[in-house]
Coordinates of C-alpha atoms in Angstrom, one line a residue:
M1 CA -37.5 1.0 61.8
T2 CA -40.9 0.2 63.8
T3 CA -43.1 2.7 65.4
S4 CA -44.5 -0.2 68.4
R5 CA -43.2 -3.5 69.9
T6 CA -46.5 -4.8 69.9
A7 CA -49.8 -6.2 67.1
R8 CA -53.2 -6.0 67.1
T9 CA -55.1 -8.2 66.1
F10 CA -59.0 -9.0 65.7
H11 CA -60.4 -12.0 65.6
L12 CA -64.0 -12.9 65.9
T13 CA -64.4 -15.5 68.1
A14 CA -68.2 -17.1 67.8
R15 CA -70.8 -16.4 64.7
P16 CA -73.3 -13.8 65.7
S17 CA -77.0 -14.2 66.0
G18 CA -79.0 -11.3 64.0
F19 CA -77.8 -8.6 65.4
P20 CA -73.8 -8.3 66.0
T21 CA -72.6 -7.9 69.0
P22 CA -69.4 -6.8 70.5
G23 CA -68.2 -9.8 72.3
L24 CA -67.6 -11.7 69.1
F25 CA -64.7 -10.1 68.9
S26 CA -61.3 -10.0 71.0
L27 CA -58.3 -8.3 70.9
V28 CA -55.2 -10.0 69.8
D29 CA -51.3 -8.6 71.0
S30 CA -48.5 -10.6 69.6
P31 CA -45.2 -8.9 69.1
V32 CA -44.7 -7.1 65.3
P33 CA -44.1 -9.7 63.0
A34 CA -40.7 -9.8 61.4
P35 CA -41.5 -9.4 57.2
G36 CA -39.3 -12.5 55.7
P37 CA -37.9 -13.0 52.5
G38 CA -40.6 -11.2 49.5
E39 CA -42.7 -9.5 52.3
A40 CA -42.9 -6.2 53.6
L41 CA -43.7 -4.9 57.4
V42 CA -47.0 -2.2 56.8
E43 CA -47.5 -0.3 59.9
N44 CA -52.2 0.5 59.1
L45 CA -52.7 3.7 59.2
Q46 CA -56.7 3.7 58.2
L47 CA -59.0 0.5 58.4
S48 CA -62.1 -0.2 56.6
V49 CA -65.1 -1.0 58.2
D50 CA -67.7 -2.8 55.3
P51 CA -71.1 -4.1 54.9
Y52 CA -70.1 -7.6 53.3
H53 CA -68.3 -7.9 56.7
R54 CA -71.2 -8.6 58.4
E55 CA -71.9 -11.4 55.3
E56 CA -68.6 -12.5 56.2
M57 CA -69.3 -13.0 60.3
D58 CA -71.8 -16.0 59.2
G59 CA -69.3 -18.4 57.6
G60 CA -67.1 -16.8 55.2
W61 CA -64.0 -15.8 58.5
E62 CA -62.5 -18.6 60.2
L63 CA -62.9 -18.2 63.7
N64 CA -59.8 -17.1 66.1
T65 CA -57.5 -16.5 63.3
P66 CA -57.0 -12.5 62.0
L67 CA -59.6 -10.6 60.1
E68 CA -59.5 -9.4 56.1
G69 CA -60.9 -5.8 55.8
R70 CA -59.2 -3.4 53.1
A71 CA -56.2 -0.5 54.8
V72 CA -54.2 1.5 54.4
G73 CA -50.2 1.9 55.9
R74 CA -47.6 2.8 55.2
V75 CA -43.9 -0.2 55.3
I76 CA -41.9 -0.1 58.2
A77 CA -39.3 -3.1 57.0
S78 CA -39.2 -4.4 53.3
R79 CA -37.6 -6.9 51.9
D80 CA -40.2 -7.3 49.2
P81 CA -38.2 -5.1 46.3
G82 CA -41.9 -4.1 44.7
L83 CA -41.8 -2.9 48.1
A84 CA -40.0 -0.1 49.3
E85 CA -39.8 1.7 53.6
G86 CA -41.5 4.6 53.4
D87 CA -44.1 3.5 50.8
L88 CA -47.7 4.0 51.1
V89 CA -49.8 0.5 50.4
F90 CA -53.3 -0.9 50.0
H91 CA -53.7 -4.2 51.0
R92 CA -56.3 -6.4 52.5
H93 CA -54.8 -7.2 56.0
G94 CA -57.2 -4.9 58.2
W95 CA -58.5 -5.2 61.4
R96 CA -55.4 -4.8 62.5
T97 CA -52.1 -2.6 63.9
H98 CA -49.3 -4.7 61.3
A99 CA -49.3 -6.7 58.4
L100 CA -47.3 -8.9 56.7
V101 CA -48.4 -8.0 52.7
T102 CA -46.3 -9.0 49.2
A103 CA -46.5 -6.8 46.4
G104 CA -49.3 -8.6 44.3
V105 CA -50.4 -11.2 46.4
L106 CA -54.4 -9.9 47.4
G107 CA -54.4 -6.6 45.7
T108 CA -51.6 -5.6 47.7
R109 CA -50.2 -2.7 45.7
R110 CA -48.1 0.7 46.4
L111 CA -50.5 3.6 45.9
P112 CA -49.5 6.5 43.8
A113 CA -48.7 9.6 45.2
Y114 CA -51.1 12.3 43.8
E115 CA -50.8 15.1 44.8
G116 CA -53.8 16.8 46.9
V117 CA -55.7 13.3 47.2
P118 CA -55.5 12.6 51.0
P119 CA -55.0 8.9 52.0
D120 CA -58.9 7.9 53.0
A121 CA -59.9 8.3 49.6
H122 CA -58.4 5.2 48.5
L123 CA -60.5 3.6 50.8
S124 CA -64.0 5.2 50.2
I125 CA -64.4 7.3 46.6
L126 CA -61.2 6.0 45.3
G127 CA -61.3 2.3 46.6
G128 CA -64.1 -0.8 46.3
T129 CA -66.9 1.4 47.7
G130 CA -65.8 4.4 44.8
L131 CA -65.0 1.5 42.6
T132 CA -68.5 -0.1 42.9
A133 CA -70.5 3.8 42.1
Y134 CA -68.2 3.9 39.3
V135 CA -68.4 0.3 37.6
A136 CA -72.5 0.2 38.4
L137 CA -72.8 3.5 36.4
T138 CA -70.3 3.5 34.0
R139 CA -70.2 -0.6 33.0
T140 CA -73.6 -2.2 34.0
L141 CA -76.2 0.9 33.5
E142 CA -74.3 2.4 30.8
F143 CA -75.5 5.6 32.8
R144 CA -76.1 8.3 30.3
A145 CA -75.9 12.5 30.9
G146 CA -79.7 13.7 31.1
Q147 CA -80.4 10.4 32.9
D148 CA -82.8 10.5 36.4
L149 CA -81.6 8.1 39.1
F150 CA -82.8 6.5 42.4
V151 CA -79.8 5.8 45.2
S152 CA -81.2 3.5 48.3
A153 CA -78.9 4.1 51.5
A154 CA -77.6 7.0 49.7
A155 CA -76.0 8.7 52.7
G156 CA -73.4 5.6 53.1
G157 CA -70.0 5.0 51.5
V158 CA -71.2 3.4 48.3
G159 CA -74.6 6.0 48.2
T160 CA -72.8 9.1 48.5
A161 CA -69.9 7.5 45.8
V162 CA -72.9 6.8 43.5
G163 CA -74.5 10.0 44.1
R164 CA -70.7 12.5 43.2
I165 CA -70.2 10.1 40.2
A166 CA -73.0 10.4 38.6
R167 CA -73.3 14.1 38.9
L168 CA -70.2 14.1 37.2
L169 CA -71.6 11.9 34.6
G170 CA -74.0 14.8 34.0
A171 CA -77.1 13.2 35.7
G172 CA -80.4 14.9 35.6
R173 CA -83.0 14.5 38.3
I174 CA -81.3 12.1 41.6
V175 CA -83.3 11.0 44.3
G176 CA -82.0 8.9 47.9
S177 CA -83.2 7.5 50.8
A178 CA -82.0 7.6 53.8
G179 CA -82.6 6.5 57.4
S180 CA -83.3 9.7 59.2
A181 CA -84.1 13.3 58.5
A182 CA -80.5 14.4 59.5
K183 CA -79.5 12.3 56.4
V184 CA -81.6 13.8 53.8
A185 CA -81.1 16.9 55.1
R186 CA -77.8 16.3 54.3
L187 CA -77.5 14.9 50.8
T188 CA -80.1 17.7 49.6
A189 CA -78.0 20.4 50.7
D190 CA -73.9 18.3 50.4
L191 CA -74.2 15.7 48.7
G192 CA -75.6 16.8 45.7
F193 CA -78.5 15.4 45.5
D194 CA -82.3 17.1 44.7
A195 CA -84.3 15.0 46.4
A196 CA -84.3 12.5 48.9
F197 CA -86.8 10.6 51.8
D198 CA -86.6 9.1 54.8
Y199 CA -87.7 5.7 54.4
H200 CA -89.1 5.2 57.8
D201 CA -92.2 7.7 57.0
G202 CA -93.9 5.2 55.2
P203 CA -93.5 2.7 51.7
V204 CA -90.8 2.9 50.1
G205 CA -92.5 2.9 47.1
E206 CA -94.6 5.5 47.8
L207 CA -91.9 7.9 48.7
L208 CA -90.3 7.4 45.9
A209 CA -92.9 7.9 43.8
K210 CA -93.6 11.2 46.1
A211 CA -90.0 12.6 45.2
A212 CA -89.8 11.2 41.1
P213 CA -93.2 11.8 40.3
D214 CA -92.0 11.6 36.4
G215 CA -90.3 8.2 37.3
I216 CA -86.5 7.2 37.1
D217 CA -84.0 5.7 34.2
A218 CA -82.0 3.4 36.4
A219 CA -81.5 2.9 39.7
V220 CA -78.1 1.6 42.1
D221 CA -79.7 -0.3 44.7
S222 CA -78.0 -1.9 48.2
V223 CA -80.4 -2.2 50.3
G224 CA -82.8 -4.7 48.9
G225 CA -86.7 -6.0 49.7
D226 CA -88.5 -2.9 50.0
H227 CA -86.3 -0.2 48.3
L228 CA -85.5 -2.7 45.3
A229 CA -89.4 -3.4 45.1
G230 CA -90.1 0.8 44.8
A231 CA -87.0 0.9 42.2
V232 CA -89.1 -1.3 40.0
S233 CA -92.0 0.5 40.0
V234 CA -91.5 3.9 39.6
M235 CA -89.3 2.6 36.9
R236 CA -89.0 3.8 33.0
E237 CA -89.2 1.4 30.6
H238 CA -86.3 0.4 29.4
G239 CA -84.7 1.2 32.7
R240 CA -81.9 -0.4 34.4
I241 CA -81.1 -1.4 37.8
A242 CA -77.5 -2.5 39.4
W243 CA -78.0 -4.0 42.9
V244 CA -75.1 -3.7 44.7
G245 CA -75.9 -5.4 47.7
A246 CA -78.6 -6.5 50.4
I247 CA -78.8 -4.9 53.2
A248 CA -81.7 -5.3 54.3
Q249 CA -81.7 -9.1 54.9
Y250 CA -77.9 -9.2 57.2
H251 CA -78.7 -9.7 60.0
C252 CA -81.5 -12.3 58.9
A253 CA -79.6 -14.5 56.9
D254 CA -81.4 -17.7 58.0
R255 CA -84.7 -16.3 57.1
P256 CA -84.4 -13.6 54.5
P257 CA -87.2 -11.5 53.2
A258 CA -89.4 -12.1 51.0
A259 CA -88.9 -10.8 47.1
P260 CA -90.9 -8.1 45.5
R261 CA -93.8 -8.9 44.7
N262 CA -93.9 -6.8 41.9
L263 CA -91.3 -8.2 40.3
Y264 CA -93.2 -9.4 37.2
E265 CA -92.2 -5.3 36.5
V266 CA -89.8 -6.2 34.7
V267 CA -91.0 -8.5 32.4
E268 CA -94.0 -5.8 31.7
K269 CA -91.4 -2.9 31.6
S270 CA -88.3 -4.6 29.6
L271 CA -86.9 -3.0 32.7
R272 CA -83.2 -5.1 33.2
L273 CA -82.0 -5.9 37.3
E274 CA -78.1 -6.8 37.1
G275 CA -76.2 -8.0 40.6
V276 CA -72.4 -5.7 40.6
A277 CA -69.7 -7.4 42.4
V278 CA -67.2 -5.5 42.7
R279 CA -64.6 -8.1 43.0
N280 CA -65.5 -8.8 38.5
H281 CA -64.1 -5.1 37.8
R282 CA -60.7 -4.3 39.1
D283 CA -59.2 -3.5 35.8
A284 CA -61.7 -0.4 36.1
Q285 CA -59.1 0.9 39.0
G286 CA -57.0 2.8 36.4
E287 CA -59.7 4.0 35.0
L288 CA -60.9 5.3 38.3
E289 CA -58.5 6.7 39.1
D290 CA -57.9 8.8 35.9
F291 CA -61.6 9.8 36.0
L292 CA -62.1 11.0 39.7
V293 CA -59.1 12.0 40.5
P294 CA -58.6 15.4 38.6
H295 CA -61.7 16.5 40.5
L296 CA -60.3 15.4 44.2
Q297 CA -57.5 17.7 43.2
S298 CA -59.6 20.4 42.5
G299 CA -61.6 20.1 45.2
R300 CA -65.0 19.3 43.6
I301 CA -65.4 16.9 45.0
V302 CA -64.2 15.3 48.3
P303 CA -64.1 11.9 50.6
D304 CA -66.8 11.3 51.9
I305 CA -66.0 10.0 55.0
T306 CA -66.8 9.3 59.0
V307 CA -63.7 8.5 60.8
V308 CA -63.1 6.6 64.1
D309 CA -60.2 7.0 66.3
G310 CA -57.3 3.6 67.7
I311 CA -57.7 0.8 66.3
E312 CA -59.4 -0.7 69.7
R313 CA -62.5 1.5 69.0
T314 CA -62.8 -0.9 64.8
V315 CA -65.8 -3.1 66.3
D316 CA -67.7 0.6 68.2
G317 CA -67.0 1.3 64.3
F318 CA -68.8 -1.0 62.5
L319 CA -70.9 -1.4 64.1
G320 CA -72.4 1.8 63.8
M321 CA -71.7 1.6 60.3
L322 CA -73.8 -1.1 60.0
R323 CA -76.4 0.7 62.2
G324 CA -76.2 3.9 60.0
E325 CA -74.2 6.2 62.5
N326 CA -71.7 6.9 59.5
T327 CA -72.2 9.5 57.1
G328 CA -70.4 8.6 53.7
K329 CA -67.3 5.9 53.8
M330 CA -66.7 3.7 57.9
L331 CA -63.0 4.6 58.5
I332 CA -60.6 3.2 61.6
R333 CA -57.9 5.5 61.9
T334 CA -55.7 3.8 63.6
G335 CA -51.9 6.2 62.8
E336 CA -51.0 9.5 62.0

């Protein structure tokens, strides 16, 4: 039985030029759909707004159609034998209150009922955010206990997950960059970082060298530009960099920032720089859950999230995330 007779869905109505504005989106009301054969109707509980959505606005998303995004919801009617009424599911039909899904299609899956693990974990530390962090550390960097790590955008969703997982893996010194003094304080007081700096306070390379005077073995970079250059400059020989995003160029796709001027140091130091796309590592989901669920159940780690309430505030949460107003993963809560 549905709890609402109206479905609400966000559409993108025009392409952005520079930083997005609320006027580029419209919230469309329609009747709640009924599932057809092989489909289940899900009422969404939480939606994920992610940095990659900014890139999708430039051409990946079609205009005037429902938008794509990760979501967790509960099945309220089903004609899919793989999904029963009451099941909690993960799917990729976000930016809306209701969705028609089919088990196994576009990553739709019934979520396991881990005692003591809240649903928001499946969109943060156990979701694509945590999987990106886990893969970057364990597969790309082959991170080992005792190694020193730099994390850019460390107070964001991926950054906080990297810090949590690296600490569980026995990291030596963990250094992070963030965009405010408050976030810097949070990183060192609550999130397990040994040192952190506000990248507004000077050249990133100099700030990182001061925070890690003996150098670093590995880096997870979500920014690009001066942060990537800083990581290269402070990296020890045979170091590794997992490049998971490029926030520095999200709002200037027509004029992206120049590549770091010190890339030749990759050769001089025998460094390895490798891009990480989480879509290539879906097979690691079970491994991630086996690793993290016991720590979530024990309380050793918790999902790092910032929550905005109400479907109508989805765009506010998205733009706030792009402005760096969140600590941890930005989520939109649309239901109980």
